[in-house]
CSV table of C-alpha atoms in Angstrom, one decimal:
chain,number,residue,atom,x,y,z
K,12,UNK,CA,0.0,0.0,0.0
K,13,UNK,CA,2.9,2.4,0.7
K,14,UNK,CA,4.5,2.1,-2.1
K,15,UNK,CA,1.6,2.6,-4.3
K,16,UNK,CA,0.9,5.7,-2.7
K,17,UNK,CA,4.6,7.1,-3.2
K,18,UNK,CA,4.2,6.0,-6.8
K,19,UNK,CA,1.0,8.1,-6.7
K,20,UNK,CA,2.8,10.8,-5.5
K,21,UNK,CA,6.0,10.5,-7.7
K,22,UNK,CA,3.0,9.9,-10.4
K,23,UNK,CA,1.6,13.2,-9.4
K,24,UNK,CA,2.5,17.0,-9.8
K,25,UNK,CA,4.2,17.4,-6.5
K,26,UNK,CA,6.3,14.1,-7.8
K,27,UNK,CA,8.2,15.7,-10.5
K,28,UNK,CA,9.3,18.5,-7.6
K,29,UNK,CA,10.8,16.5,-5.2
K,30,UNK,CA,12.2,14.5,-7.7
K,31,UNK,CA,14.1,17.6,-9.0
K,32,UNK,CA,15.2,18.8,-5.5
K,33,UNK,CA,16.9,15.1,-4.8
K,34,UNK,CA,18.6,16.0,-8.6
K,35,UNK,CA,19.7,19.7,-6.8
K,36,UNK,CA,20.7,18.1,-4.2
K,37,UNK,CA,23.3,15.4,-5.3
K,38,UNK,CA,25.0,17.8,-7.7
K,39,UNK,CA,25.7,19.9,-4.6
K,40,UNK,CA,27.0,17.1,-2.7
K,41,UNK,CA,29.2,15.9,-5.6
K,42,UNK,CA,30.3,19.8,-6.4
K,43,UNK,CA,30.8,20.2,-2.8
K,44,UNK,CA,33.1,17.4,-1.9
K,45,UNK,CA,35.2,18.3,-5.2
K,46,UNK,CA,39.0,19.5,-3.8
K,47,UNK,CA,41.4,21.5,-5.7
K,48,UNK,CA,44.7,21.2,-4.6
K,49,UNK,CA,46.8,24.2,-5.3
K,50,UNK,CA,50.2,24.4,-6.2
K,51,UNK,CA,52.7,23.4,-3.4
K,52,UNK,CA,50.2,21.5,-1.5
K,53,UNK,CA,50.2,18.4,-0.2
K,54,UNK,CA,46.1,16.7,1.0
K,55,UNK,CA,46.6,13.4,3.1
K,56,UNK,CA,43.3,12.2,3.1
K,57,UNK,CA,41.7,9.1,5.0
K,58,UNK,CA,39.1,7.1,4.6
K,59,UNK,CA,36.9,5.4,7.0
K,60,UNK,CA,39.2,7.1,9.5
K,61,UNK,CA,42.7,5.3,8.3
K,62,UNK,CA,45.3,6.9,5.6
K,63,UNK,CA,43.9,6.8,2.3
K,64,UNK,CA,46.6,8.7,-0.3
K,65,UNK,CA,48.1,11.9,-0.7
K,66,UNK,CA,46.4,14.2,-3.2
K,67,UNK,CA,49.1,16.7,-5.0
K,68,UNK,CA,48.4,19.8,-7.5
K,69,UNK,CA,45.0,19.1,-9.4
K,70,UNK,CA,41.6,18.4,-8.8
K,71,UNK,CA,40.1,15.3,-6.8
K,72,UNK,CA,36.9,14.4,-5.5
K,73,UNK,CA,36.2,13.4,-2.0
K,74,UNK,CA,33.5,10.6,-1.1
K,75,UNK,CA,31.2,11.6,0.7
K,76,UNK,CA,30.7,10.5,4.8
K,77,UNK,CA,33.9,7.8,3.6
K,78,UNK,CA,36.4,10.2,2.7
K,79,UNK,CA,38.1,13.3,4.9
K,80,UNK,CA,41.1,15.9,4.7
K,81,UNK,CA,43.1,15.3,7.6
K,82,UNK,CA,45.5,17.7,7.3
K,83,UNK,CA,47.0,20.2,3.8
K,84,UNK,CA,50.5,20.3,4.3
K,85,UNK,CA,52.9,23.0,2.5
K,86,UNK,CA,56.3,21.6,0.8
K,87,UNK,CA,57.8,25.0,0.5
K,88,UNK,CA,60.7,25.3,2.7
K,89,UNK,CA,59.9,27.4,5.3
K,90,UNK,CA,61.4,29.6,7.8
K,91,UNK,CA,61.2,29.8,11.9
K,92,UNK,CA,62.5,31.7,14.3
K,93,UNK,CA,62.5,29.9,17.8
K,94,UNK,CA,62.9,32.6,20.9
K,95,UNK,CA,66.5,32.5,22.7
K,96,UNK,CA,67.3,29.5,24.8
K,97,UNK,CA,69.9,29.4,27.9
K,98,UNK,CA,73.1,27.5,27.1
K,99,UNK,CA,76.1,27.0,29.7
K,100,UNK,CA,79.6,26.5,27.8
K,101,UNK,CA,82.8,24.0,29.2
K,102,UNK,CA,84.0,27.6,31.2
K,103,UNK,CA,80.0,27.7,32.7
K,104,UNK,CA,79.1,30.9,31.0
K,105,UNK,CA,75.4,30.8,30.7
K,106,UNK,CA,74.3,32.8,27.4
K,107,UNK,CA,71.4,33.4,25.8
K,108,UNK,CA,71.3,32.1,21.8
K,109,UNK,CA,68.3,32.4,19.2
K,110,UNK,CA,68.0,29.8,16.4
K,111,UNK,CA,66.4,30.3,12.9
K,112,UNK,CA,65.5,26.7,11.1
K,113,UNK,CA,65.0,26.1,7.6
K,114,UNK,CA,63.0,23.4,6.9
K,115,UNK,CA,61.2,21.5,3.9
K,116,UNK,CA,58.4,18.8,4.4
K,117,UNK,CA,59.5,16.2,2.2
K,118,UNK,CA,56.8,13.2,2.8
K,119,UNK,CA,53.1,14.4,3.7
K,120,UNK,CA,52.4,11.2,5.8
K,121,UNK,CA,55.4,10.7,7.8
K,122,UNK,CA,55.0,14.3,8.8
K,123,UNK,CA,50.9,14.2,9.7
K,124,UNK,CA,51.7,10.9,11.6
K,125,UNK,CA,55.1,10.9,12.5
K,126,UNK,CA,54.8,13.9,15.4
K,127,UNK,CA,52.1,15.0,17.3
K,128,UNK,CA,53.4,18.6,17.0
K,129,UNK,CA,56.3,19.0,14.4
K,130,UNK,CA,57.2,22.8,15.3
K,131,UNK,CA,57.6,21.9,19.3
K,132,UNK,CA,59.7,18.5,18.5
K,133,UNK,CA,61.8,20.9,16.2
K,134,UNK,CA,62.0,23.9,19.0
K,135,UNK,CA,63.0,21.2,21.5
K,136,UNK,CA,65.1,19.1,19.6
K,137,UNK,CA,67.3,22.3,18.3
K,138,UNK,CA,67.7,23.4,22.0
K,139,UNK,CA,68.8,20.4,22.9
K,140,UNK,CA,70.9,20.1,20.5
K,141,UNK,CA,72.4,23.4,21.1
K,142,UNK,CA,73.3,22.8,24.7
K,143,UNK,CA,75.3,19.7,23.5
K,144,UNK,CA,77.5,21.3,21.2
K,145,UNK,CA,77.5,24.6,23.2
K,146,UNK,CA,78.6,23.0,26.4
K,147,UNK,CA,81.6,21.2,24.5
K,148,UNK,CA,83.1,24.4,23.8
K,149,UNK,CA,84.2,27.4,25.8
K,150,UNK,CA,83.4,31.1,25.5
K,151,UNK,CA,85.5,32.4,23.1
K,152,UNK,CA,85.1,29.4,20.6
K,153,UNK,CA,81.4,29.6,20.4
K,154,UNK,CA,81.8,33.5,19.3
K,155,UNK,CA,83.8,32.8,17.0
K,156,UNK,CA,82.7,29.4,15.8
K,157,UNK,CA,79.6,29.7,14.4
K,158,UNK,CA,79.5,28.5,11.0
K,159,UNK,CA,81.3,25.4,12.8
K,160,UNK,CA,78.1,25.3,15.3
K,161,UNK,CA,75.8,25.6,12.6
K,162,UNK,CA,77.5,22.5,10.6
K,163,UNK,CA,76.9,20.6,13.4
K,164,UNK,CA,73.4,21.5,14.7
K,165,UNK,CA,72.1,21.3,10.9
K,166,UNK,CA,73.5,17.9,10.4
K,167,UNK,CA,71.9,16.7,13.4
K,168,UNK,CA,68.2,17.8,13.2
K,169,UNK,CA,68.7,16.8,9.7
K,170,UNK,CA,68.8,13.0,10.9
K,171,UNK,CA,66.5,13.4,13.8
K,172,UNK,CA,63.6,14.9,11.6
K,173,UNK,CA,63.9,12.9,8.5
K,174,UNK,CA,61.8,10.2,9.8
K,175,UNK,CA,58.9,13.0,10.3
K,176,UNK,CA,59.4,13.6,6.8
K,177,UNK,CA,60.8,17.1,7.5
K,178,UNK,CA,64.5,17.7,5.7
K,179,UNK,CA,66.5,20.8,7.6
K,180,UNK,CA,68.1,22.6,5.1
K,181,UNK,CA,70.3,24.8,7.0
K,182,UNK,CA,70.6,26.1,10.7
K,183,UNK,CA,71.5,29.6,11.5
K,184,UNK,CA,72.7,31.7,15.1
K,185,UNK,CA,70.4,34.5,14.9
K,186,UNK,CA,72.3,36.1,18.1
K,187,UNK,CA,74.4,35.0,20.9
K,188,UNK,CA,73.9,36.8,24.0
K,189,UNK,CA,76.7,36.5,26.6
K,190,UNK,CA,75.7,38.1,30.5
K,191,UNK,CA,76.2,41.5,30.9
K,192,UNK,CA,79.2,41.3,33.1
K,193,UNK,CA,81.0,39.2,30.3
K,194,UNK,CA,79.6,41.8,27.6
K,195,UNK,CA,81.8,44.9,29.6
K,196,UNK,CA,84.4,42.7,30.0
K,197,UNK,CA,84.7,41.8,26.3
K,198,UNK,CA,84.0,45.9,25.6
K,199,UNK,CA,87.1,46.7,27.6
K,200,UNK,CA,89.0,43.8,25.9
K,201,UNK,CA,88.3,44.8,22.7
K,202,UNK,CA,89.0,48.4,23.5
K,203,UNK,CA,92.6,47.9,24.8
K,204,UNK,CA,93.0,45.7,21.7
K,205,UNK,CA,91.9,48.6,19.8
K,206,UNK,CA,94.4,51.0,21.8
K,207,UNK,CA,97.1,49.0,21.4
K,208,UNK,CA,96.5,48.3,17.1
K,209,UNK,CA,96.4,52.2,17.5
K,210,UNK,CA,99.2,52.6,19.2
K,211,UNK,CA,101.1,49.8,17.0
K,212,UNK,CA,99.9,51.6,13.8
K,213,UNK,CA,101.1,55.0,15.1
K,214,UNK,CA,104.4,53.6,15.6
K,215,UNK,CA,104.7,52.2,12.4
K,216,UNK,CA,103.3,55.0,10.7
K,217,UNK,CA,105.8,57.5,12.4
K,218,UNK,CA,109.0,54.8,11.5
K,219,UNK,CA,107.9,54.6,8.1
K,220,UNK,CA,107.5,58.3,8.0
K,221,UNK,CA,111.1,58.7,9.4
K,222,UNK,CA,112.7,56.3,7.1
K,223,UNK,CA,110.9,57.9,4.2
K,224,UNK,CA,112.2,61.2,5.4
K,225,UNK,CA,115.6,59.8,5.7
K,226,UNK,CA,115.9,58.5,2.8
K,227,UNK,CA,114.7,61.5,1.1
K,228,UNK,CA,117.6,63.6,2.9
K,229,UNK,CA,119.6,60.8,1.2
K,230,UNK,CA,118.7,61.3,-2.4
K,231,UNK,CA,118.3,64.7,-1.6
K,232,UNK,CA,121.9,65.1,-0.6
K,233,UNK,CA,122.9,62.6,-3.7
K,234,UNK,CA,121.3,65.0,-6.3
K,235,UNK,CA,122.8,68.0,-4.9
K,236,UNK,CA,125.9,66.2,-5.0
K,237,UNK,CA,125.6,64.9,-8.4
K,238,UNK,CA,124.6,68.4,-9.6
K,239,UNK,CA,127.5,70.3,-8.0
K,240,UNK,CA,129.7,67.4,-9.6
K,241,UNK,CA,127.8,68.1,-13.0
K,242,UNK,CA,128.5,71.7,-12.1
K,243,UNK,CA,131.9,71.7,-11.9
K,244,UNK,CA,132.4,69.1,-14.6
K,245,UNK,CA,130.2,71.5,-16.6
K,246,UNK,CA,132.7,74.5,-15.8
K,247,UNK,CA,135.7,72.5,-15.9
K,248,UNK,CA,134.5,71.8,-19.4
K,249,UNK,CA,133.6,75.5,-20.4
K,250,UNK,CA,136.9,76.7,-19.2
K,251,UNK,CA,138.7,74.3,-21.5
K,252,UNK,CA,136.8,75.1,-24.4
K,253,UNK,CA,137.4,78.9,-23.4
K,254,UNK,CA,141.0,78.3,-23.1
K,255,UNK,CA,141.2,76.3,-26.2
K,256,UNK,CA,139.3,79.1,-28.0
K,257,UNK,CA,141.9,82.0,-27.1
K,258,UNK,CA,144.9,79.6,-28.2
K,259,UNK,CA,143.2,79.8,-31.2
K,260,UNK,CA,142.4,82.9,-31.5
K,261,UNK,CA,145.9,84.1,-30.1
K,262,UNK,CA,147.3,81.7,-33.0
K,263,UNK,CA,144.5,83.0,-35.3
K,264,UNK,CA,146.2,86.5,-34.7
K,265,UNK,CA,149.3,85.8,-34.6
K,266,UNK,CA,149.8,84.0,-38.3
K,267,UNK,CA,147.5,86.9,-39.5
K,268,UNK,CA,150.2,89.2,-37.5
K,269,UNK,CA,153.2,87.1,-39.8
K,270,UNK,CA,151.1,87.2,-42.7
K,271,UNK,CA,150.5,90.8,-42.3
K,272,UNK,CA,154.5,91.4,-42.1
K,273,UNK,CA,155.4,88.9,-44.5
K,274,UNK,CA,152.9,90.7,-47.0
K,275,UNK,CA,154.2,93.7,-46.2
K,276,UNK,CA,158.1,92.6,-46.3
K,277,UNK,CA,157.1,91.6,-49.4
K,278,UNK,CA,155.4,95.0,-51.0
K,279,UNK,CA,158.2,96.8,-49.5
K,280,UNK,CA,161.0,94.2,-51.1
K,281,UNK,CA,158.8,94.5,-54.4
K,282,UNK,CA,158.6,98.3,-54.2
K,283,UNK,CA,162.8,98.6,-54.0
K,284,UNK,CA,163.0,96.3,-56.5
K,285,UNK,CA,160.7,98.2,-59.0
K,286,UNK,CA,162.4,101.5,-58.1
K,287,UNK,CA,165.9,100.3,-58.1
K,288,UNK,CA,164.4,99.1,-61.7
K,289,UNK,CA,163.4,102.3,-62.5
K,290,UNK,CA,166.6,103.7,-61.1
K,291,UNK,CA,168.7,101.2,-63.2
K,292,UNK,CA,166.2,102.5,-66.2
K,293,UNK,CA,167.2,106.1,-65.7
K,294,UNK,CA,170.9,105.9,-65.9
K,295,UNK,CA,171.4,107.3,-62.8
K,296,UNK,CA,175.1,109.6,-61.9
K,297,UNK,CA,177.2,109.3,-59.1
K,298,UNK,CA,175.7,111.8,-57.1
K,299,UNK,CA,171.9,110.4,-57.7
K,300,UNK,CA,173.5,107.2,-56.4
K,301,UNK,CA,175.2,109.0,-53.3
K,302,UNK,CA,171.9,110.8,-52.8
K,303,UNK,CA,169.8,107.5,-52.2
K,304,UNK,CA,172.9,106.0,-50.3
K,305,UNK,CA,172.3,109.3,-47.9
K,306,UNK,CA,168.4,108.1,-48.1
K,307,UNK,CA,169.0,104.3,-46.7
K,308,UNK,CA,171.8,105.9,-44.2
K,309,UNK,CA,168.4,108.0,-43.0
K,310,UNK,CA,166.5,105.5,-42.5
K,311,UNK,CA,169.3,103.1,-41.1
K,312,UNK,CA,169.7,106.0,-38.5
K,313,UNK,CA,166.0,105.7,-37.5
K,314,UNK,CA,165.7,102.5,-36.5
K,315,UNK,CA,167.1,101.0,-33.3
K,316,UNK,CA,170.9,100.1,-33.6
K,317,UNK,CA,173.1,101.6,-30.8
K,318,UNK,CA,176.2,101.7,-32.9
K,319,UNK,CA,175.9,103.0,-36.7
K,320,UNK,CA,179.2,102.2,-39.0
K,321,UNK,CA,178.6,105.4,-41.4
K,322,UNK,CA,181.1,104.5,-44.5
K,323,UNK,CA,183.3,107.3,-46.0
K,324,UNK,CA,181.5,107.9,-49.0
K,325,UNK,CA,178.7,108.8,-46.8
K,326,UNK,CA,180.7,111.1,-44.5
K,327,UNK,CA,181.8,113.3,-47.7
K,328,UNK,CA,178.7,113.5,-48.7
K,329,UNK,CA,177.2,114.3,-45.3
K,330,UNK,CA,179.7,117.6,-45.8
K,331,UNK,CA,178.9,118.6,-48.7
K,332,UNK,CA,175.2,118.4,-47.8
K,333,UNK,CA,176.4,120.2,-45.1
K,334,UNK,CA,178.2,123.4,-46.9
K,335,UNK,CA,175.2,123.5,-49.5
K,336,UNK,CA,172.7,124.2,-46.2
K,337,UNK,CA,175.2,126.7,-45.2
K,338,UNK,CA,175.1,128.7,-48.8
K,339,UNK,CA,171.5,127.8,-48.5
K,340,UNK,CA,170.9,130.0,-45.2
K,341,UNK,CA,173.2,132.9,-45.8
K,342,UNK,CA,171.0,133.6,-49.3
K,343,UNK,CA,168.1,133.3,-47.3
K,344,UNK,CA,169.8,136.0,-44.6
K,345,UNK,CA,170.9,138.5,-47.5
């Protein structure tokens, strides 16, 4: 009887409605439980309350009241900061030191089942680990060994979280934080240590300074050295030359001094022997000849012999010369 009437009323108007609105209704369900999975996403999804499969970039449809999302998990590697933890070094120093982790979640499942809370294990694990290889090694190691501290932490969450399907790519010291009694102290060390690079540096500043200012004296005095030496080599040189030029010059003058005589030796010579030519020409008497004999005696008695032999011709001569300048004045008296 039932279902005759629901066939009546599937058969009727009102049938055809409801009919519709169970249509409506599974295309919301099936649009509902579709999942897109975005790009660097990871769905682990279970069914019936147990793992199912992992659902990666792309669309998927979820069954519905069988299947769930337990958890969307991001494979980007990914970057925390865990607050500063106390750490005692071998000299018991207690400091204060900051970690930053970065991490990648390799495998979904292991890392939705393998920890109840990844972050903590990691926050735990890293302090932990910190105080292990910080208490190995004393004060000033650990501030200066931090890329060796960061080796050695990385590798070792590496191993510890690769069964959560988490791979630590690299851990960093954000700061290290020493007390405040050890932060004067260093201050103070390092200042003295500044001081005395200072004072070192002055020092070799002022004995390079010297030596340079020495050793310019040094060339200085070797140039001025060298110059006087070109100097005087220079002079030395000039008065030569100079010397060598008047010996030339005096030579210069004197065979233009013989050249002048012997010219003039030689006009003279050639002038007697034209006019004792001429003479010779004219036919001269005896006392033409006696008269130029007088002439030479003249000029004989000019020059500058001490003794003069005057030959008798000459002397007879001289007096008759002598009585015609008599005659000669007494006409000129009348």
């Amino acid at each position: 009887m039932t279902q005759i009437t629901t066939a009546a009323m599937l058969a009727g108007p009102g049938g055809w409605v409801i009919a519709l609105l169970l249509i409506a209704f599974l295309l919301v369900v099936i649009i509902a439980n579709i999942r897109i999975v975005p790009q660097a996403k990871v769905y682990v999804v279970e069914r019936l309350g147990s793992f199912h499969e992992e659902w990666h970039t792309g669309p998927h449809w979820l069954i519905p009241f069988f299947d769930r999302v337990v958890k969307i998990v991001s494979i980007k590697e990914q970057v925390v900061d865990f607050k500063p933890q106390p750490v005692i070094t071998k000299d018991n120093v207690t400091m204060q030191i900051d970690t930053v982790v970065f991490f990648q979640v390799t495998d979904a499942k292991q890392y939705t089942y393998g920890v109840e809370r990844p972050m903590a294990a990691i926050e735990n694990l890293s302090a932990t680990t910190l105080r292990n290889i910080i208490g190995e090694m004393e004060l000033d190691a650990t501030l200066t060994s931090r890329d060796v501290i960061n080796t050695k932490i990385t590798a070792i969450l590496d191993q510890a979280t690769d069964r959560w399907g988490i791979k630590v790519n690299r851990v960093e010291l954000k700061n290290i934080l020493p007390p405040r009694e050890i932060q004067d102290a260093m201050e103070k060390q390092m200042k003295a240590e500044r001081e005395r690079r200072e004072k070192i540096l002055q020092a070799e500043g002022e004995k390079k300074s010297a030596i340079l200012v020495a050793e310019g004296e040094k060339q200085s005095q070797i140039l001025r050295a060298e110059a006087q030496k070109e100097s005087e080599i220079l002079k030395a040189q000039a008065e030569q030359e100079a010397m060598l030029l008047r010996a030339e010059a005096v030579r210069q003058q004197k065979i233009l001094e013989a050249q002048g005589e012997a010219e003039s030796i030689q006009l003279t010579q050639s002038a007697l022997a034209e006019s004792l030519k001429l003479l010779n020409a004219a036919s001269p008497d005896n006392s033409v000849i006696q008269l130029k004999s007088l002439e030479a005696f003249a000029k004989a008695a000019d020059g500058k012999a001490t003794k003069i032999i005057i030959p008798s011709e000459i002397q007879g001569l001289a007096g008759l010369a002598g009585a015609l300048q008599g005659i000669t004045d007494q006409k000129q008296q009348g």
